[in-house]
Amino acid sequence: MTLFPIETGNFKLDGGAMFGVVPKSLWNRTNPADANNMIDIAARSLLIEDGNRLILIDTGMGNKQSDKFFSYYYRWGNFTLEDSLKKVGFSKDDITDVFMTHLHFDHCGGSVEWNDNRTVLSPAFKNARYWTNKEHWEWAVYPNAREKASFLKENLLPMEESGQLHFVERKESSYAYSEELGFDILFVDGHTEKQMIPHILYKGKTLVFMADLLPTAGHIPLPYVMGFDVRPLETLKEKSTFLNSATAGEFLLFLEHDAHNEICTLQETEKGIRLNNTFAFNEVFN
């Protein structure tokens, strides 16, 4: 097995929305805001090469939306999904599986694209199976008013219409092992219904793709919960349980939304669990 971080493109989000009730005087220390109160955000995917399987976890926001749509998110930098795949020797047609932690547009927008004439939307990975879970799929296609702007039908329906959509099986436990994908999955409900957090055993270490359970290293303290979460008190419980397990197990946390840190580790302190170190991916796995 070989893993590759895949940068799909950077953008900005309102810092207050990203940190909920936490005062700016605190979160601005780790995630400094610009003059418009916007903070740097990444959309960092992970590519797993395992035998003849090439699994991509999340796909960023893509490029099919209107200029007006993108103007809300202040995209910056030169990363694209296609260029990042090419840099590690692959193309979209090589991908065998696309695993979506959840179906908010900044996590699955790159899964669907326009044709050359911008008349038809279809899966961007024509040879891949697309993975979500049944509960989250139903939550996304029949969205509540709070999340409706994040679940875009143009991102979702082409997956189903193509026949490429598949559901991860889940039993009663919050954890499940996917035989098809080869990794453990933690299901969490605070940010959105049945978000999936992959746990990947790699070179003797557990690497966890954090998605929106822990967007950046600045979100480690328990009360630092996004204003976007539909069940913030549930997020508190889920974070607490996960952070304790991650600290005890010395997990490496792969940060999807931290524009400046790819991986972090945790430590127990007198104030609770806090950041230990941050690393570039290649510093850990060279």
Short mmCIF file of C-alpha atoms in Angstrom, two decimals:
data_model
loop_
_atom_site.label_atom_id
_atom_site.label_comp_id
_atom_site.label_asym_id
_atom_site.label_seq_id
_atom_site.Cartn_x
_atom_site.Cartn_y
_atom_site.Cartn_z
CA MET A 1 0.00 0.00 0.00
CA THR A 2 1.12 3.55 -0.79
CA LEU A 3 -0.60 6.77 0.27
CA PHE A 4 -0.47 10.16 -1.43
CA PRO A 5 -1.89 13.48 -0.15
CA ILE A 6 -3.84 15.13 -2.98
CA GLU A 7 -4.37 18.89 -2.87
CA THR A 8 -7.58 19.81 -4.72
CA GLY A 9 -7.56 23.58 -4.14
CA ASN A 10 -7.56 26.13 -1.31
CA PHE A 11 -10.28 28.57 -0.34
CA LYS A 12 -11.40 30.73 2.58
CA LEU A 13 -14.25 30.55 5.08
CA ASP A 14 -15.51 32.88 7.77
CA GLY A 15 -13.51 32.26 10.93
CA GLY A 16 -16.49 32.81 13.21
CA ALA A 17 -18.49 30.15 11.37
CA MET A 18 -15.54 27.76 11.56
CA PHE A 19 -15.20 28.13 15.35
CA GLY A 20 -18.78 28.65 16.52
CA VAL A 21 -19.06 30.13 20.02
CA VAL A 22 -15.29 30.37 20.58
CA PRO A 23 -14.16 34.04 20.69
CA LYS A 24 -12.00 35.31 17.85
CA SER A 25 -9.35 36.38 20.38
CA LEU A 26 -8.73 32.66 20.96
CA TRP A 27 -9.09 31.01 17.54
CA ASN A 28 -7.23 33.82 15.78
CA ARG A 29 -4.03 32.65 17.48
CA THR A 30 -3.98 29.38 15.53
CA ASN A 31 -6.04 30.31 12.47
CA PRO A 32 -5.39 34.00 11.78
CA ALA A 33 -8.12 35.83 9.89
CA ASP A 34 -7.72 38.38 7.12
CA ALA A 35 -9.39 41.80 7.02
CA ASN A 36 -12.68 40.15 6.02
CA ASN A 37 -12.55 37.68 8.94
CA MET A 38 -11.80 34.84 6.50
CA ILE A 39 -9.35 32.05 7.34
CA ASP A 40 -7.30 29.79 5.06
CA ILE A 41 -8.91 26.44 4.29
CA ALA A 42 -7.59 23.46 2.32
CA ALA A 43 -9.48 20.71 0.52
CA ARG A 44 -6.92 17.94 0.92
CA SER A 45 -7.82 14.48 -0.33
CA LEU A 46 -6.00 11.20 0.20
CA LEU A 47 -5.14 8.65 -2.49
CA ILE A 48 -4.64 5.00 -1.54
CA GLU A 49 -2.81 2.73 -3.97
CA ASP A 50 -3.38 -0.85 -2.82
CA GLY A 51 -2.63 -3.56 -5.38
CA ASN A 52 -4.88 -2.94 -8.36
CA ARG A 53 -7.13 -0.59 -6.34
CA LEU A 54 -6.78 3.19 -6.41
CA ILE A 55 -9.05 4.73 -3.79
CA LEU A 56 -9.57 8.49 -3.54
CA ILE A 57 -10.98 9.86 -0.28
CA ASP A 58 -12.99 13.05 -0.95
CA THR A 59 -12.66 15.21 -4.07
CA GLY A 60 -12.82 18.87 -3.03
CA MET A 61 -15.36 21.34 -4.38
CA GLY A 62 -14.57 20.82 -8.07
CA ASN A 63 -14.78 23.49 -10.75
CA LYS A 64 -18.27 23.22 -12.24
CA GLN A 65 -20.03 25.89 -10.19
CA SER A 66 -20.60 29.47 -11.36
CA ASP A 67 -18.23 32.36 -10.83
CA LYS A 68 -20.79 33.85 -8.45
CA PHE A 69 -20.75 30.66 -6.36
CA PHE A 70 -16.97 30.58 -6.14
CA SER A 71 -16.83 34.28 -5.29
CA TYR A 72 -18.18 33.41 -1.84
CA TYR A 73 -15.19 31.16 -1.11
CA TYR A 74 -12.20 33.25 -2.22
CA ARG A 75 -10.24 30.46 -3.87
CA TRP A 76 -6.48 30.92 -3.75
CA GLY A 77 -3.36 29.06 -4.84
CA ASN A 78 -2.78 26.87 -7.89
CA PHE A 79 -3.76 23.38 -6.74
CA THR A 80 -6.21 21.31 -8.76
CA LEU A 81 -7.33 17.72 -8.35
CA GLU A 82 -6.21 16.78 -11.85
CA ASP A 83 -2.75 18.31 -11.46
CA SER A 84 -2.22 16.70 -8.06
CA LEU A 85 -3.15 13.26 -9.41
CA LYS A 86 -0.86 13.77 -12.38
CA LYS A 87 1.99 14.76 -10.06
CA VAL A 88 1.89 11.30 -8.42
CA GLY A 89 1.52 9.50 -11.74
CA PHE A 90 -2.22 8.98 -12.12
CA SER A 91 -5.28 10.37 -13.88
CA LYS A 92 -8.97 10.45 -13.02
CA ASP A 93 -9.57 7.44 -15.25
CA ASP A 94 -7.22 5.36 -13.07
CA ILE A 95 -9.35 5.77 -9.94
CA THR A 96 -11.24 2.59 -9.01
CA ASP A 97 -13.10 3.90 -5.94
CA VAL A 98 -14.17 7.33 -4.68
CA PHE A 99 -14.95 7.33 -0.96
CA MET A 100 -16.86 10.39 0.22
CA THR A 101 -16.72 11.11 3.95
CA HIS A 102 -19.92 13.09 3.47
CA LEU A 103 -21.71 14.88 0.68
CA HIS A 104 -21.22 18.57 1.46
CA PHE A 105 -20.07 20.31 -1.71
CA ASP A 106 -16.52 20.99 -0.51
CA HIS A 107 -16.00 17.25 -0.01
CA CYS A 108 -17.71 15.78 -3.08
CA GLY A 109 -17.99 18.59 -5.65
CA GLY A 110 -15.05 17.23 -7.62
CA SER A 111 -16.84 13.88 -8.00
CA VAL A 112 -19.04 15.23 -10.81
CA GLU A 113 -18.10 17.39 -13.78
CA TRP A 114 -19.51 19.00 -16.94
CA ASN A 115 -18.84 17.56 -20.36
CA ASP A 116 -16.84 19.70 -22.78
CA ASN A 117 -19.92 21.64 -23.91
CA ARG A 118 -21.20 22.17 -20.34
CA THR A 119 -24.50 20.53 -21.26
CA VAL A 120 -24.35 17.26 -19.29
CA LEU A 121 -23.14 16.47 -15.78
CA SER A 122 -21.60 13.05 -15.18
CA PRO A 123 -19.19 11.36 -12.75
CA ALA A 124 -15.66 12.73 -13.09
CA PHE A 125 -14.20 9.27 -12.39
CA LYS A 126 -15.82 7.14 -15.07
CA ASN A 127 -14.23 3.85 -13.97
CA ALA A 128 -14.83 4.26 -10.22
CA ARG A 129 -17.37 3.07 -7.72
CA TYR A 130 -18.68 5.93 -5.57
CA TRP A 131 -19.06 5.16 -1.87
CA THR A 132 -21.30 6.77 0.73
CA ASN A 133 -23.77 5.18 3.17
CA LYS A 134 -27.52 4.83 2.85
CA GLU A 135 -28.44 6.94 5.88
CA HIS A 136 -26.24 9.84 4.82
CA TRP A 137 -27.38 9.60 1.19
CA GLU A 138 -31.02 9.96 2.21
CA TRP A 139 -30.08 12.83 4.55
CA ALA A 140 -28.36 14.58 1.63
CA VAL A 141 -30.95 14.12 -1.11
CA TYR A 142 -33.78 15.21 1.24
CA PRO A 143 -31.87 17.95 3.06
CA ASN A 144 -32.92 19.95 6.08
CA ALA A 145 -33.11 23.73 5.71
CA ARG A 146 -29.85 24.22 7.63
CA GLU A 147 -27.76 22.07 5.27
CA LYS A 148 -29.65 22.56 2.01
CA ALA A 149 -27.04 24.98 0.64
CA SER A 150 -24.30 22.38 1.22
CA PHE A 151 -26.04 19.41 -0.43
CA LEU A 152 -26.18 20.31 -4.13
CA LYS A 153 -28.26 18.06 -6.37
CA GLU A 154 -25.84 18.57 -9.26
CA ASN A 155 -23.19 16.88 -7.10
CA LEU A 156 -25.40 13.98 -6.08
CA LEU A 157 -27.85 12.85 -8.72
CA PRO A 158 -25.29 12.06 -11.48
CA MET A 159 -23.66 9.52 -9.14
CA GLU A 160 -26.93 7.66 -8.77
CA GLU A 161 -28.05 8.02 -12.39
CA SER A 162 -24.75 6.59 -13.65
CA GLY A 163 -25.15 3.39 -11.61
CA GLN A 164 -21.79 4.04 -9.95
CA LEU A 165 -23.20 4.75 -6.48
CA HIS A 166 -22.57 2.17 -3.74
CA PHE A 167 -23.32 2.08 -0.01
CA VAL A 168 -20.94 1.10 2.76
CA GLU A 169 -22.53 -1.48 5.02
CA ARG A 170 -22.90 -0.46 8.65
CA LYS A 171 -24.06 -2.49 11.64
CA GLU A 172 -25.11 -1.21 15.06
CA SER A 173 -21.59 -0.23 16.15
CA SER A 174 -20.18 3.23 15.45
CA TYR A 175 -17.22 1.45 13.78
CA ALA A 176 -17.32 -0.73 10.69
CA TYR A 177 -14.65 -2.49 8.66
CA SER A 178 -15.13 -2.22 4.91
CA GLU A 179 -14.01 -5.36 3.11
CA GLU A 180 -14.39 -3.56 -0.22
CA LEU A 181 -12.17 -0.65 0.78
CA GLY A 182 -9.81 -2.28 3.27
CA PHE A 183 -10.04 0.16 6.17
CA ASP A 184 -12.03 0.85 9.33
CA ILE A 185 -14.67 3.57 9.36
CA LEU A 186 -15.91 5.60 12.32
CA PHE A 187 -19.47 6.93 11.90
CA VAL A 188 -20.19 10.28 13.56
CA ASP A 189 -23.36 12.39 13.60
CA GLY A 190 -22.45 15.78 15.08
CA HIS A 191 -21.42 17.59 11.92
CA THR A 192 -23.94 15.83 9.69
CA GLU A 193 -25.78 12.51 9.69
CA LYS A 194 -23.42 9.50 9.43
CA GLN A 195 -20.22 11.28 8.38
CA MET A 196 -17.54 8.60 7.82
CA ILE A 197 -14.02 8.91 9.22
CA PRO A 198 -11.54 6.40 7.67
CA HIS A 199 -8.87 4.77 9.85
CA ILE A 200 -6.05 3.42 7.70
CA LEU A 201 -3.29 1.15 8.98
CA TYR A 202 -0.16 2.25 7.12
CA LYS A 203 3.45 1.37 7.82
CA GLY A 204 2.63 0.28 11.34
CA LYS A 205 0.74 3.48 12.21
CA THR A 206 -2.94 4.40 12.29
CA LEU A 207 -3.63 7.35 9.98
CA VAL A 208 -7.08 8.92 10.42
CA PHE A 209 -8.63 11.06 7.69
CA MET A 210 -10.31 13.66 9.88
CA ALA A 211 -12.77 15.28 7.43
CA ASP A 212 -15.00 17.63 9.45
CA LEU A 213 -14.69 15.88 12.82
CA LEU A 214 -11.45 17.88 13.23
CA PRO A 215 -11.10 20.39 10.38
CA THR A 216 -7.79 21.96 11.45
CA ALA A 217 -5.20 21.59 14.20
CA GLY A 218 -6.76 24.69 15.77
CA HIS A 219 -9.96 22.74 16.46
CA ILE A 220 -8.46 20.27 18.93
CA PRO A 221 -9.80 21.78 22.22
CA LEU A 222 -13.25 20.30 22.89
CA PRO A 223 -15.34 23.52 22.73
CA TYR A 224 -13.83 24.46 19.36
CA VAL A 225 -16.77 23.20 17.30
CA MET A 226 -17.83 24.58 13.94
CA GLY A 227 -20.97 26.66 13.65
CA PHE A 228 -21.85 24.48 10.66
CA ASP A 229 -22.39 21.36 12.81
CA VAL A 230 -26.05 20.33 13.02
CA ARG A 231 -25.60 18.71 16.46
CA PRO A 232 -22.79 20.56 18.25
CA LEU A 233 -23.32 18.81 21.58
CA GLU A 234 -23.03 15.47 19.78
CA THR A 235 -19.80 16.70 18.21
CA LEU A 236 -18.47 17.42 21.72
CA LYS A 237 -19.12 13.82 22.77
CA GLU A 238 -17.73 12.36 19.57
CA LYS A 239 -14.61 14.52 19.73
CA SER A 240 -13.98 13.63 23.35
CA THR A 241 -14.23 9.90 22.69
CA PHE A 242 -12.12 10.11 19.55
CA LEU A 243 -9.40 12.36 21.00
CA ASN A 244 -8.93 10.04 23.95
CA SER A 245 -8.61 7.03 21.64
CA ALA A 246 -6.31 8.89 19.26
CA THR A 247 -4.00 10.02 22.06
CA ALA A 248 -3.82 6.57 23.64
CA GLY A 249 -3.28 4.91 20.25
CA GLU A 250 -0.78 7.54 19.03
CA PHE A 251 -2.84 8.07 15.89
CA LEU A 252 -1.66 10.35 13.11
CA LEU A 253 -4.43 12.78 12.16
CA PHE A 254 -4.63 13.69 8.47
CA LEU A 255 -6.15 17.18 8.28
CA GLU A 256 -8.37 17.76 5.26
CA HIS A 257 -9.08 21.45 5.87
CA ASP A 258 -5.87 22.74 7.48
CA ALA A 259 -4.15 24.74 4.75
CA HIS A 260 -0.84 24.83 6.62
CA ASN A 261 -0.58 21.46 8.41
CA GLU A 262 -1.05 18.07 6.79
CA ILE A 263 -0.71 15.81 9.84
CA CYS A 264 -0.84 16.37 13.58
CA THR A 265 -0.42 14.32 16.75
CA LEU A 266 -1.94 14.79 20.19
CA GLN A 267 -0.79 14.84 23.80
CA GLU A 268 -2.45 14.81 27.21
CA THR A 269 -1.92 18.01 29.21
CA GLU A 270 -3.29 19.44 32.44
CA LYS A 271 -5.76 21.42 30.29
CA GLY A 272 -6.91 18.32 28.43
CA ILE A 273 -5.83 16.89 25.11
CA ARG A 274 -3.91 19.37 23.02
CA LEU A 275 -1.72 19.54 19.94
CA ASN A 276 1.59 17.72 20.21
CA ASN A 277 3.27 18.20 16.83
CA THR A 278 2.44 18.97 13.20
CA PHE A 279 4.13 17.35 10.23
CA ALA A 280 4.24 17.41 6.48
CA PHE A 281 3.12 14.03 5.12
CA ASN A 282 6.57 13.20 3.76
CA GLU A 283 8.19 13.93 7.12
CA VAL A 284 6.26 11.00 8.59
CA PHE A 285 6.17 8.67 5.58
CA ASN A 286 9.32 9.17 3.53
#
